[in-house]
N, CA and C atoms as an extended XYZ file, in Angstrom:
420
Properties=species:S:1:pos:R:3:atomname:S:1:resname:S:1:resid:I:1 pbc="F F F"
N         0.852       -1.174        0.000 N   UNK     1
C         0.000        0.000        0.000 CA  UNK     1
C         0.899        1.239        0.000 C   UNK     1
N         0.365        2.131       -0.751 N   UNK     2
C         1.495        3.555       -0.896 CA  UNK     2
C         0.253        4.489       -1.109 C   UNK     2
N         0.954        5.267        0.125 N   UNK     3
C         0.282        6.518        0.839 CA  UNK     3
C         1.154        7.821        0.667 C   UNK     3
N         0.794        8.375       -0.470 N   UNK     4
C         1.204        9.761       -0.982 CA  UNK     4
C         1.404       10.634        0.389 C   UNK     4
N         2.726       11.619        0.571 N   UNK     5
C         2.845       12.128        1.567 CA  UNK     5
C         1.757       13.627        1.515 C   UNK     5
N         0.830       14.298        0.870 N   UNK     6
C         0.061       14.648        0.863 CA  UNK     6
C        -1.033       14.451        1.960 C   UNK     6
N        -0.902       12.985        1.161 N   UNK     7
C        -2.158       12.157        2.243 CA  UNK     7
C        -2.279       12.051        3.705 C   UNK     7
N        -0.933       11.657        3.613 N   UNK     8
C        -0.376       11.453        5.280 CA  UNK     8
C        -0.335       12.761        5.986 C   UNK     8
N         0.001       13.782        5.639 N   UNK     9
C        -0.633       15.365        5.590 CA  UNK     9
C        -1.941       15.654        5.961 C   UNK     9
N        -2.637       15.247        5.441 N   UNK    10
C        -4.080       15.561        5.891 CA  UNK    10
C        -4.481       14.337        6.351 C   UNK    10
N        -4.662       13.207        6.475 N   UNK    11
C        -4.608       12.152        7.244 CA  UNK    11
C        -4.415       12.705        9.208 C   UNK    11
N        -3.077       13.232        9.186 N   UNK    12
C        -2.394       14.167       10.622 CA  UNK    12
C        -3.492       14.793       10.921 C   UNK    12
N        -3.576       16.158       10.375 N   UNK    13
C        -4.444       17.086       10.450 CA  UNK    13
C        -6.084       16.661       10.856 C   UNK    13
N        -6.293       15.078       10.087 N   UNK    14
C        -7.814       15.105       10.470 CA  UNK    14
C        -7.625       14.249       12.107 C   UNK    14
N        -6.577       13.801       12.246 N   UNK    15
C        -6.283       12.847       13.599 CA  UNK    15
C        -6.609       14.029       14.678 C   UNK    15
N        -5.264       14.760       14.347 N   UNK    16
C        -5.460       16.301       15.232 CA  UNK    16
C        -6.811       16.520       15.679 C   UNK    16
N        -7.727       17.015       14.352 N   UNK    17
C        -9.083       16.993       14.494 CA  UNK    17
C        -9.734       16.692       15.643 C   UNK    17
N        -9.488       14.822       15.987 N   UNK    18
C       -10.063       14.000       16.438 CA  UNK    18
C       -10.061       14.248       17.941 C   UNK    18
N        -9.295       14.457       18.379 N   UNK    19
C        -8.625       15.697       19.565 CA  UNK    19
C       -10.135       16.848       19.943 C   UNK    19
N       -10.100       17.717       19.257 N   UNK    20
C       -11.533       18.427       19.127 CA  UNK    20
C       -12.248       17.546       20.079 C   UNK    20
N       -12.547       16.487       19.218 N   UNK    21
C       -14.092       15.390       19.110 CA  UNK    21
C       -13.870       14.961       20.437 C   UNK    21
N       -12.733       14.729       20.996 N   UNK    22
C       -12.752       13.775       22.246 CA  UNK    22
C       -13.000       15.274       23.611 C   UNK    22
N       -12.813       16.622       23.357 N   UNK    23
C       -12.661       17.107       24.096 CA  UNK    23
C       -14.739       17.970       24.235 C   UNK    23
N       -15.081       17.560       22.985 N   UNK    24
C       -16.585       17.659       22.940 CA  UNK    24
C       -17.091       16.733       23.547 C   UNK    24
N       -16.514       15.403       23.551 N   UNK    25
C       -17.212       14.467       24.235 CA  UNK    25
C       -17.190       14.534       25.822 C   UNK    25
N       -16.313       15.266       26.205 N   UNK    26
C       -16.178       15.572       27.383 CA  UNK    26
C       -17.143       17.177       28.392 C   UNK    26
N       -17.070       17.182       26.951 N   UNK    27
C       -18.155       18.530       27.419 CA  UNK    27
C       -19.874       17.736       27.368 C   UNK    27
N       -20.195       16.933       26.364 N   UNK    28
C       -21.395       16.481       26.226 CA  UNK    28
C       -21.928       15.885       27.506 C   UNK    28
N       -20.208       14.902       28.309 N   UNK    29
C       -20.801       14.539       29.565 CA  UNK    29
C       -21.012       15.392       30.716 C   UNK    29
N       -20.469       16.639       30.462 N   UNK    30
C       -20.834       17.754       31.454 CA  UNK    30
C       -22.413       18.513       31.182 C   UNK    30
N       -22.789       18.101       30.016 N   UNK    31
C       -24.035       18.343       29.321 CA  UNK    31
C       -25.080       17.313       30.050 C   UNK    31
N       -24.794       16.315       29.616 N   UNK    32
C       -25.764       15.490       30.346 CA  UNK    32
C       -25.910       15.486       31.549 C   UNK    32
N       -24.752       15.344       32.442 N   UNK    33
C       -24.681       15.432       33.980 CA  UNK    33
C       -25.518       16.717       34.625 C   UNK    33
N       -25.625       17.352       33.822 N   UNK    34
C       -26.586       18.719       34.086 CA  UNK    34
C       -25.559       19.587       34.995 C   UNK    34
N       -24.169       19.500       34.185 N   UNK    35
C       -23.243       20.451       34.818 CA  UNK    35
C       -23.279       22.362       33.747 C   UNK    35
N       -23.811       21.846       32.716 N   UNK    36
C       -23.924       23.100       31.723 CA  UNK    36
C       -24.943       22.753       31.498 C   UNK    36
N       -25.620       24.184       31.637 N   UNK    37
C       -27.647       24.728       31.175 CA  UNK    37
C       -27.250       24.365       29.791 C   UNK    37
N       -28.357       23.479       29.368 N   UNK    38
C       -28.813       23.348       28.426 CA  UNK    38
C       -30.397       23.305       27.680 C   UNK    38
N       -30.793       23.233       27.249 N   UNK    39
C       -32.602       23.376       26.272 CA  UNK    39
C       -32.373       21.789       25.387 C   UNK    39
N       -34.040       21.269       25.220 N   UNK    40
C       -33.635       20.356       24.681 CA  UNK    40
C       -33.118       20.211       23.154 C   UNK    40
N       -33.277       21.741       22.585 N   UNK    41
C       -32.607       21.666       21.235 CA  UNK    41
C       -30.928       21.796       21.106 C   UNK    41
N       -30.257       22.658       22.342 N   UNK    42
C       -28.998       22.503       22.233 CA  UNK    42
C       -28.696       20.832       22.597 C   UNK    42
N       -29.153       20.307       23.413 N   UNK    43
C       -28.598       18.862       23.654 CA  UNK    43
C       -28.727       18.185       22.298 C   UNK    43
N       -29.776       18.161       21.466 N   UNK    44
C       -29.955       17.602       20.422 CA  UNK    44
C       -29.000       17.762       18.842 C   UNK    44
N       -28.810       19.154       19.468 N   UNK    45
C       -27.914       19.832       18.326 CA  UNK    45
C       -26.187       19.608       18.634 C   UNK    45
N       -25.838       19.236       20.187 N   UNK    46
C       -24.449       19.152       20.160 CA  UNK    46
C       -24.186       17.563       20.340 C   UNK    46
N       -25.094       17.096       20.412 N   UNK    47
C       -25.329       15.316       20.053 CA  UNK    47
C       -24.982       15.376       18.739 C   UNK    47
N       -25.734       15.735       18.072 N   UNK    48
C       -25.572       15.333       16.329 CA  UNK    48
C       -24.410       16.284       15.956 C   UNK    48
N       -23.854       17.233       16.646 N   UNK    49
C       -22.290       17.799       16.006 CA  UNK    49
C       -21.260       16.732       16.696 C   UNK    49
N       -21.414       16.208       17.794 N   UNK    50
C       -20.254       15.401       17.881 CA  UNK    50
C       -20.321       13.953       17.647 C   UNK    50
N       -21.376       13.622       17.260 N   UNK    51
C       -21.331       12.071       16.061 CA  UNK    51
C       -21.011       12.489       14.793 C   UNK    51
N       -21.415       13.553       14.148 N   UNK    52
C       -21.239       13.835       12.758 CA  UNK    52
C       -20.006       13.932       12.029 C   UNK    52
N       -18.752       14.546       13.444 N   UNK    53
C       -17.134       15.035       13.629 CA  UNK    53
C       -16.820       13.655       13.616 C   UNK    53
N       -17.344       12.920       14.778 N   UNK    54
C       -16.472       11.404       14.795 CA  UNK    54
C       -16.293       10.679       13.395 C   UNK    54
N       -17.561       10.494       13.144 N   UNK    55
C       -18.112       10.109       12.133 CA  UNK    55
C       -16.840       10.019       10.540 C   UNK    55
N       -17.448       11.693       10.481 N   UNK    56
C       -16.722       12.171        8.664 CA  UNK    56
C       -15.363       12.328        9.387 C   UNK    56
N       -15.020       12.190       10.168 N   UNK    57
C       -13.238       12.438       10.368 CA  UNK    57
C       -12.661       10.954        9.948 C   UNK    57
N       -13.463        9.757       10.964 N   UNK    58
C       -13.070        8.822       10.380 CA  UNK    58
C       -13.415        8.368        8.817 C   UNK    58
N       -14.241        8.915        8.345 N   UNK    59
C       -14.898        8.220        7.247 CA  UNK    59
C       -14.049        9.016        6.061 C   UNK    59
N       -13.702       10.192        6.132 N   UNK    60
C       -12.330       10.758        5.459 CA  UNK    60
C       -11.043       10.277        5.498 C   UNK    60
N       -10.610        9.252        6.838 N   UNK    61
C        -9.182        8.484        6.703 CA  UNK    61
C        -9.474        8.174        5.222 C   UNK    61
N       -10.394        7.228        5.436 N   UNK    62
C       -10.821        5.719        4.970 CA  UNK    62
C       -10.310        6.190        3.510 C   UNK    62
N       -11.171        7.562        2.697 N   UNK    63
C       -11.607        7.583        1.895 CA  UNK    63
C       -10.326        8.426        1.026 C   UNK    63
N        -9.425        8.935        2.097 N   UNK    64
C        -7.890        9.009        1.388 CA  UNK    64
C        -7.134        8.446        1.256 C   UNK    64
N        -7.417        6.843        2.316 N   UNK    65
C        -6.676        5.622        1.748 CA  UNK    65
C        -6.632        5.410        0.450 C   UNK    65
N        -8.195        4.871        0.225 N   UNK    66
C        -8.536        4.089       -0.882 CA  UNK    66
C        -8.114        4.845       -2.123 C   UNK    66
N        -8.493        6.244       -1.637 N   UNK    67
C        -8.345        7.343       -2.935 CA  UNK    67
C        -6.678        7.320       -3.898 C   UNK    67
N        -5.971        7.386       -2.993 N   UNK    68
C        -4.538        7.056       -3.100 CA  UNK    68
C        -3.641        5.263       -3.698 C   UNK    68
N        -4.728        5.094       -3.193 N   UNK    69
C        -4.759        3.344       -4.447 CA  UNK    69
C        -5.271        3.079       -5.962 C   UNK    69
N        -6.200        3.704       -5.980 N   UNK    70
C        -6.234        3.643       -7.413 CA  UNK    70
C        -6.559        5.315       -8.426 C   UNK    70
N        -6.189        5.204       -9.661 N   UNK    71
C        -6.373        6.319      -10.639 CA  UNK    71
C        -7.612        7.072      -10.452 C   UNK    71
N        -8.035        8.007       -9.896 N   UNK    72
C        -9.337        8.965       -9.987 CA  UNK    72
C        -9.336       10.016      -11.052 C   UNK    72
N       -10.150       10.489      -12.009 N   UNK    73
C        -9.991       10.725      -13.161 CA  UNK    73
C        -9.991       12.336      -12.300 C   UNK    73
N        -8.918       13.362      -12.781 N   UNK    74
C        -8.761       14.606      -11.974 CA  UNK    74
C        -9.929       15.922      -11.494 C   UNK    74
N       -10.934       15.617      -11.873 N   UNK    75
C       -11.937       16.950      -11.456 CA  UNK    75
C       -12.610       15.721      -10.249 C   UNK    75
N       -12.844       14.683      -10.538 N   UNK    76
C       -13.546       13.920       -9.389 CA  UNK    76
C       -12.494       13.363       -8.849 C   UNK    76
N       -11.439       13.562       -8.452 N   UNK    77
C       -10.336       13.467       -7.301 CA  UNK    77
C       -10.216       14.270       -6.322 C   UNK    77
N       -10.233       15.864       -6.933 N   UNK    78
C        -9.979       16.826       -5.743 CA  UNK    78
C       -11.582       17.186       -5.210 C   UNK    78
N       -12.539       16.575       -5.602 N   UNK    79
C       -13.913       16.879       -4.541 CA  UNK    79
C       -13.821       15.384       -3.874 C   UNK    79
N       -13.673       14.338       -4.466 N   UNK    80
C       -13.347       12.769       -4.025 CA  UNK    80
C       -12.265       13.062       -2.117 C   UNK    80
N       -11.490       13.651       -2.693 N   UNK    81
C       -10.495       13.974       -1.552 CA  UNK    81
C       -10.959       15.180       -0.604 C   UNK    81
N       -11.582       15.830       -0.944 N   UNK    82
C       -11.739       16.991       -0.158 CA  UNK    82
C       -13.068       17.024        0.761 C   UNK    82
N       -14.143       16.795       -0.411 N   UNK    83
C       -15.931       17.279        0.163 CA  UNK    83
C       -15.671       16.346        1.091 C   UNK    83
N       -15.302       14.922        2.153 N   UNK    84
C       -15.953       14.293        3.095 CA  UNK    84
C       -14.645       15.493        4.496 C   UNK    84
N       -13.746       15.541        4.185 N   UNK    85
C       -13.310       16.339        5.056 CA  UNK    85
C       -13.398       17.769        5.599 C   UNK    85
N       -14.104       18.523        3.939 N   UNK    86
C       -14.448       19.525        4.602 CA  UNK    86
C       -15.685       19.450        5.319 C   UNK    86
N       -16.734       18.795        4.889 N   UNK    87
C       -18.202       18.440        5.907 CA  UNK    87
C       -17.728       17.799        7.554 C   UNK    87
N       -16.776       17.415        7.441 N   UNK    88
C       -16.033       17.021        8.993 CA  UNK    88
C       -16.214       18.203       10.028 C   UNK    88
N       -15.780       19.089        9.256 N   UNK    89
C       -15.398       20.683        9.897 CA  UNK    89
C       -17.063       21.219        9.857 C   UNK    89
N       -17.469       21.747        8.789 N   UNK    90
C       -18.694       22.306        8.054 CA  UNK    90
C       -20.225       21.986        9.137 C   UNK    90
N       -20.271       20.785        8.833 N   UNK    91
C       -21.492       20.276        9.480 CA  UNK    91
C       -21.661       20.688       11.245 C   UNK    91
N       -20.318       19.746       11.773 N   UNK    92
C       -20.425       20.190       13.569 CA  UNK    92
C       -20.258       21.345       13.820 C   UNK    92
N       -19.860       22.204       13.073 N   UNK    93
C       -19.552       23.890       13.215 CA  UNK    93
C       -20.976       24.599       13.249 C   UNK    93
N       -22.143       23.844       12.425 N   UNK    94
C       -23.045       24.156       12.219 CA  UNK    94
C       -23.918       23.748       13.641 C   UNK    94
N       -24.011       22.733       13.541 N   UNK    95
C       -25.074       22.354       14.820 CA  UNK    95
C       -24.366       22.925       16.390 C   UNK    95
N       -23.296       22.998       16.291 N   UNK    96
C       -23.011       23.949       17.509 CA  UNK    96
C       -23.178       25.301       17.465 C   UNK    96
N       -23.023       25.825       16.132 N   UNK    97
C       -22.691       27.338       16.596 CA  UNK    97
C       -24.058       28.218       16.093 C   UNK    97
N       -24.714       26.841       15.913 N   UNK    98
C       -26.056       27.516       15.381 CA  UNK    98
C       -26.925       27.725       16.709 C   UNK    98
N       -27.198       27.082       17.523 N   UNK    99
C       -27.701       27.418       19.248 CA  UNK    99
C       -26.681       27.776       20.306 C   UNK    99
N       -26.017       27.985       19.707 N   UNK   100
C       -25.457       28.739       21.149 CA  UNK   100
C       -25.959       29.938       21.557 C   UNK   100
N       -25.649       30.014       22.840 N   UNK   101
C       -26.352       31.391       23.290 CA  UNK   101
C       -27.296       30.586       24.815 C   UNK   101
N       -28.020       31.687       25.486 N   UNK   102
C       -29.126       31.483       26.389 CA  UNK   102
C       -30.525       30.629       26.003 C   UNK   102
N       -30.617       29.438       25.406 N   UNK   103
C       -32.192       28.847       25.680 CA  UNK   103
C       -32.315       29.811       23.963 C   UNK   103
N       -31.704       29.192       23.097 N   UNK   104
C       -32.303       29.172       21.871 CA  UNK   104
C       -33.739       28.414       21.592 C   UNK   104
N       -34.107       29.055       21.160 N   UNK   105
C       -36.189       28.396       20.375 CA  UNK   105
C       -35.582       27.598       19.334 C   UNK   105
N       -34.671       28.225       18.461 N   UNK   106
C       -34.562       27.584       17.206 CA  UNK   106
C       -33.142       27.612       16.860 C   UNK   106
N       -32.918       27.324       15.587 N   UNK   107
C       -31.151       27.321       14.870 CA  UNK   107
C       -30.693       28.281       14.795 C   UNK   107
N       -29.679       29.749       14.939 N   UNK   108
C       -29.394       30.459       13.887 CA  UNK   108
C       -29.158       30.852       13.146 C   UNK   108
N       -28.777       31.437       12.544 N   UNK   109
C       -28.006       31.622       11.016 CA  UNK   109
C       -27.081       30.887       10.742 C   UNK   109
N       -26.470       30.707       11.800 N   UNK   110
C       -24.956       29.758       11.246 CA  UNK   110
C       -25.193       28.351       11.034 C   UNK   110
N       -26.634       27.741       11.381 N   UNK   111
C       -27.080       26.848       10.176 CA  UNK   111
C       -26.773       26.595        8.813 C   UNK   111
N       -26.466       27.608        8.577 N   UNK   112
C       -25.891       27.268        7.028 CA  UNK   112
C       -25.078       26.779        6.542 C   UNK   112
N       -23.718       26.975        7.839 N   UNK   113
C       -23.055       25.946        8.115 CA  UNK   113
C       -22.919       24.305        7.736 C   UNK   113
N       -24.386       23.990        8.582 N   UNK   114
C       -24.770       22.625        8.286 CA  UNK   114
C       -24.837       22.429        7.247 C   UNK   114
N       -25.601       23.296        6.427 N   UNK   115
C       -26.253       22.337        5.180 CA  UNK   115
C       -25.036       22.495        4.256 C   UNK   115
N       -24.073       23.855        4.145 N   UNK   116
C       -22.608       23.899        3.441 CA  UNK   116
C       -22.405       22.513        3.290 C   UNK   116
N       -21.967       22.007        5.082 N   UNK   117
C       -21.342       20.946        4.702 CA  UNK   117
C       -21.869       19.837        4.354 C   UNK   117
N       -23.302       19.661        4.563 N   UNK   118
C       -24.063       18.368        3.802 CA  UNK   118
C       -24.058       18.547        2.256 C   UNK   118
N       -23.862       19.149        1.649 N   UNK   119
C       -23.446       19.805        0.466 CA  UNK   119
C       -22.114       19.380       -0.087 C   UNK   119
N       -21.096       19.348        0.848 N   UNK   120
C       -20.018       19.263        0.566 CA  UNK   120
C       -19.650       17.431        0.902 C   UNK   120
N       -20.420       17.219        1.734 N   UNK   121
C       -20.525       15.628        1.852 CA  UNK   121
C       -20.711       14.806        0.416 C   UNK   121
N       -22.123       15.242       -0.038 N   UNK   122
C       -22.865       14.983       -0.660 CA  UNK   122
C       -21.938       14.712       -1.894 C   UNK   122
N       -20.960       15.631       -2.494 N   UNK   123
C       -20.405       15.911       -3.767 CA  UNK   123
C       -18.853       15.038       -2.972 C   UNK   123
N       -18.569       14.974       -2.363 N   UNK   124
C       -17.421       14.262       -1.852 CA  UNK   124
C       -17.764       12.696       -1.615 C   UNK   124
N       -18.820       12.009       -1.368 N   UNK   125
C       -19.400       10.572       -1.470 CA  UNK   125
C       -19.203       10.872       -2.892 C   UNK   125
N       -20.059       11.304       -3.646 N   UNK   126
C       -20.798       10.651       -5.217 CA  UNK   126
C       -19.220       10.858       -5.866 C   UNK   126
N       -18.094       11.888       -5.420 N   UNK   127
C       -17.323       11.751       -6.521 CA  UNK   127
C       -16.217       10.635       -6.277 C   UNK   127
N       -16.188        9.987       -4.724 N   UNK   128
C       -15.196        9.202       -4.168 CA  UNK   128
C       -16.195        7.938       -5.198 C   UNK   128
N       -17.518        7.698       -4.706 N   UNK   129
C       -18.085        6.558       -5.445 CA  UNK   129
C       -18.004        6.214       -6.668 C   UNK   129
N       -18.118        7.350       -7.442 N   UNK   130
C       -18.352        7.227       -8.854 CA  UNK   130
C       -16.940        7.024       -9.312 C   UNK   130
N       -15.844        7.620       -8.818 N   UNK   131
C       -14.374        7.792       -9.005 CA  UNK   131
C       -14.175        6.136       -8.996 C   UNK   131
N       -14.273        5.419       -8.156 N   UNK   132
C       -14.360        4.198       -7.779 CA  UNK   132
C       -14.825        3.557       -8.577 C   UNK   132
N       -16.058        3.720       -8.904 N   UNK   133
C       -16.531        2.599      -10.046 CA  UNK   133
C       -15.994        2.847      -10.815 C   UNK   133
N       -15.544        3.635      -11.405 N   UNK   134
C       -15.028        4.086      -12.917 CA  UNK   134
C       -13.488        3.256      -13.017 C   UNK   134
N       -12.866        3.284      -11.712 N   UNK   135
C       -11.939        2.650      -11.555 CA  UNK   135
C       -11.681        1.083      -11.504 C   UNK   135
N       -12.792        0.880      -10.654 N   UNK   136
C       -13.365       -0.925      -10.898 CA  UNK   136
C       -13.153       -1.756      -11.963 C   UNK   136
N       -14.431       -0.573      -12.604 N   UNK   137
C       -14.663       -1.185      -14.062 CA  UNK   137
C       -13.520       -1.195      -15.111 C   UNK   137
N       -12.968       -0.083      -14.767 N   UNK   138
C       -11.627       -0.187      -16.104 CA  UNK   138
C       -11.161       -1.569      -15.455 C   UNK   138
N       -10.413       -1.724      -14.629 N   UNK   139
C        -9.901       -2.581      -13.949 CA  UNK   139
C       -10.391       -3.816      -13.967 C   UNK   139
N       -11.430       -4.041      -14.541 N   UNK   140
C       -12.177       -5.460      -15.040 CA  UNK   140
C       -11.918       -6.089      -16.236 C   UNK   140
């Protein structure tokens, strides 16, 4: 297996990341313990930012492994490589920083956040997938 030092580059960087995630998880249990006021939409909203981080951080290793093994034809390489890592960042940025504050009712603006990065997910799966099949199939 040969892992472009690029890779191993951002590979670091998303580990680093992971750091973040473990230090949210530590806040979530100060969340639950009913050590930080919370509403039931912030609990709901910093639940789903710190599965979403665990989640696309790992699911971005994966997907710069594989990416780095076989030929990806070049416009669906650099969204193949990029969209699942930037939604790593994108998405939990969103569901946290969209209720913060005193006893939010609803999301705020920085919702947009979220959907950026479901956006950026979205085009980072289909081009890692499609990159893949295309690769398969030659390869058949």
């Amino acid at each position: 297996m040969t892992v472009q030092p690029q890779t191993l580059l951002t590979i670091g960087v998303l580990l680093l990341f992971l750091v973040t995630v473990e230090s949210g998880g530590y806040f979530l249990t100060k969340v639950v313990r009913r050590h930080v006021e919370t509403n039931d939409l912030q609990k709901g909203f910093f639940r789903a930012g710190h599965a979403h981080a665990a989640v696309l951080l790992v699911l971005s290793i994966v997907i710069l492994l594989v990416a780095d093994q076989v030929s990806l034809p070049a416009p669906l390489e650099v969204v193949a490589r990029s969209g699942v890592p930037v939604a790593a960042v994108l998405m939990p940025a969103g569901f946290f920083l969209s209720v913060l504050g005193e006893d939010p009712q609803q999301p705020g603006r920085l919702i947009i956040l979220l959907w950026l990065g479901a956006a950026s997910l979205t085009a980072g799966l289909l081009a890692a997938g499609i990159g893949l099949v295309l690769a398969g199939a030659a390869a058949l």
